[in-house]
């Protein structure tokens, strides 16, 4: 983005402000007359920066920063010690626990009408409602 104006202004300074004068001379005598570009050095300077910006722009266009991943952190989580055993002479408490009810078994079949897998104990298909037969 910055390099285009530098190139345009640099090229303009190479040629634009010129006047006719002595291009080569010695001891006050002029050997050759021609166009003189007194600000050509400014154009050279700007064209050098144009080239530098183009090279840097291409370098940063293709450069991607290295992705850094956070290092894993290990945390020490203390485990509490087990409770102390009851004293030898203490009375023990008996707790009655009921057994959980048994889960009814499921028999799964594929429905011959729609292909859905359903529970046979329901008697009908969950999807299409077809009877078990």
Tab-separated table of C-alpha atoms in Angstrom:
chain	number	residue	atom	x	y	z
A	1	UNK	CA	0.000	0.000	0.000
A	2	UNK	CA	2.802	2.414	0.840
A	3	UNK	CA	5.003	1.346	-2.040
A	4	UNK	CA	2.779	2.554	-4.916
A	5	UNK	CA	2.926	6.288	-4.044
A	6	UNK	CA	6.682	5.992	-3.547
A	7	UNK	CA	7.090	4.476	-6.999
A	8	UNK	CA	4.939	7.126	-8.686
A	9	UNK	CA	6.624	10.094	-6.980
A	10	UNK	CA	10.081	8.521	-7.447
A	11	UNK	CA	9.563	8.146	-11.190
A	12	UNK	CA	8.202	11.708	-11.452
A	13	UNK	CA	11.262	13.108	-9.660
A	14	UNK	CA	13.522	11.224	-12.059
A	15	UNK	CA	12.242	13.194	-15.050
A	16	UNK	CA	9.954	16.068	-14.190
A	17	UNK	CA	11.651	19.207	-12.835
A	18	UNK	CA	14.242	19.672	-15.521
A	19	UNK	CA	15.850	22.569	-17.310
A	20	UNK	CA	18.324	22.952	-20.106
A	21	UNK	CA	21.873	23.508	-18.931
A	22	UNK	CA	25.478	22.382	-19.001
A	23	UNK	CA	25.868	18.662	-18.344
A	24	UNK	CA	29.662	18.450	-18.636
A	25	UNK	CA	32.249	21.162	-18.222
A	26	UNK	CA	35.597	22.042	-16.748
A	27	UNK	CA	37.356	25.267	-15.816
A	28	UNK	CA	34.237	27.315	-16.562
A	29	UNK	CA	33.805	25.978	-20.100
A	30	UNK	CA	30.772	23.889	-21.055
A	31	UNK	CA	31.463	20.889	-23.269
A	32	UNK	CA	27.933	19.484	-23.479
A	33	UNK	CA	24.472	20.984	-23.122
A	34	UNK	CA	21.344	18.965	-22.225
A	35	UNK	CA	18.473	18.461	-19.830
A	36	UNK	CA	19.396	18.614	-16.158
A	37	UNK	CA	17.322	16.815	-13.507
A	38	UNK	CA	18.338	18.454	-10.229
A	39	UNK	CA	16.012	16.330	-8.053
A	40	UNK	CA	16.804	12.938	-9.550
A	41	UNK	CA	18.535	11.914	-6.314
A	42	UNK	CA	15.209	12.304	-4.462
A	43	UNK	CA	13.613	9.980	-7.038
A	44	UNK	CA	16.426	7.457	-6.505
A	45	UNK	CA	15.896	7.632	-2.762
A	46	UNK	CA	12.150	7.057	-3.101
A	47	UNK	CA	12.622	4.167	-5.557
A	48	UNK	CA	15.002	2.460	-3.121
A	49	UNK	CA	12.324	2.660	-0.442
A	50	UNK	CA	9.771	1.395	-2.971
A	51	UNK	CA	11.887	-1.717	-3.536
A	52	UNK	CA	12.409	-2.166	0.195
A	53	UNK	CA	8.670	-1.936	0.902
A	54	UNK	CA	7.878	-4.417	-1.867
A	55	UNK	CA	10.370	-6.944	-0.469
A	56	UNK	CA	9.103	-6.473	3.089
A	57	UNK	CA	5.487	-6.677	1.920
A	58	UNK	CA	6.129	-9.973	0.159
A	59	UNK	CA	8.025	-11.333	3.158
A	60	UNK	CA	5.202	-10.492	5.570
A	61	UNK	CA	2.540	-11.677	3.117
A	62	UNK	CA	3.907	-15.226	3.137
A	63	UNK	CA	5.134	-15.259	6.748
A	64	UNK	CA	2.897	-16.728	9.409
A	65	UNK	CA	3.794	-16.522	13.069
A	66	UNK	CA	4.650	-19.717	14.852
A	67	UNK	CA	1.740	-20.875	16.946
A	68	UNK	CA	2.702	-21.324	20.530
A	69	UNK	CA	0.742	-23.765	22.584
A	70	UNK	CA	0.552	-23.322	26.324
A	71	UNK	CA	2.644	-25.809	28.203
A	72	UNK	CA	0.641	-28.306	30.235
A	73	UNK	CA	0.488	-27.506	33.906
A	74	UNK	CA	0.550	-30.213	36.517
A	75	UNK	CA	-1.340	-29.470	39.680
A	76	UNK	CA	-0.963	-31.469	42.853
A	77	UNK	CA	-4.350	-32.280	44.348
A	78	UNK	CA	-3.980	-33.706	47.833
A	79	UNK	CA	-6.148	-36.685	48.650
A	80	UNK	CA	-7.559	-36.524	52.173
A	81	UNK	CA	-6.524	-39.416	54.397
A	82	UNK	CA	-9.143	-42.059	55.204
A	83	UNK	CA	-11.103	-41.544	58.418
A	84	UNK	CA	-9.664	-43.208	61.458
A	85	UNK	CA	-11.148	-46.575	62.466
A	86	UNK	CA	-13.746	-46.520	65.250
A	87	UNK	CA	-12.457	-47.098	68.728
A	88	UNK	CA	-12.355	-50.702	69.909
A	89	UNK	CA	-15.081	-50.431	72.546
A	90	UNK	CA	-17.626	-48.347	70.527
A	91	UNK	CA	-21.003	-49.778	69.597
A	92	UNK	CA	-21.496	-50.370	65.900
A	93	UNK	CA	-24.543	-49.043	64.031
A	94	UNK	CA	-26.427	-51.413	61.734
A	95	UNK	CA	-28.210	-49.779	58.785
A	96	UNK	CA	-30.840	-51.708	56.858
A	97	UNK	CA	-30.521	-51.135	53.114
A	98	UNK	CA	-33.167	-52.267	50.694
A	99	UNK	CA	-32.155	-53.899	47.484
A	100	UNK	CA	-32.976	-51.952	44.309
A	101	UNK	CA	-35.899	-53.345	42.310
A	102	UNK	CA	-34.965	-55.519	39.370
A	103	UNK	CA	-35.093	-53.884	35.959
A	104	UNK	CA	-37.488	-55.502	33.539
A	105	UNK	CA	-35.618	-57.095	30.634
A	106	UNK	CA	-35.932	-55.554	27.170
A	107	UNK	CA	-36.253	-57.635	24.045
A	108	UNK	CA	-35.459	-55.645	20.933
A	109	UNK	CA	-36.657	-56.615	17.470
A	110	UNK	CA	-36.648	-54.994	14.048
A	111	UNK	CA	-40.038	-53.955	12.732
A	112	UNK	CA	-40.826	-55.679	9.440
A	113	UNK	CA	-42.802	-52.659	8.206
A	114	UNK	CA	-40.446	-49.722	8.824
A	115	UNK	CA	-37.141	-51.293	9.953
A	116	UNK	CA	-37.128	-49.522	13.313
A	117	UNK	CA	-35.702	-51.366	16.345
A	118	UNK	CA	-38.335	-51.427	19.106
A	119	UNK	CA	-39.016	-53.087	22.464
A	120	UNK	CA	-41.185	-56.208	22.055
A	121	UNK	CA	-42.627	-55.860	25.553
A	122	UNK	CA	-44.497	-52.699	24.415
A	123	UNK	CA	-46.447	-54.733	21.850
A	124	UNK	CA	-46.287	-52.097	19.062
A	125	UNK	CA	-43.564	-50.393	17.009
A	126	UNK	CA	-42.564	-46.979	18.334
A	127	UNK	CA	-42.288	-45.418	14.882
A	128	UNK	CA	-45.078	-46.789	12.689
A	129	UNK	CA	-47.390	-48.302	15.340
A	130	UNK	CA	-47.584	-51.709	13.613
A	131	UNK	CA	-48.608	-54.611	15.897
A	132	UNK	CA	-46.078	-57.221	16.964
A	133	UNK	CA	-47.491	-60.026	14.790
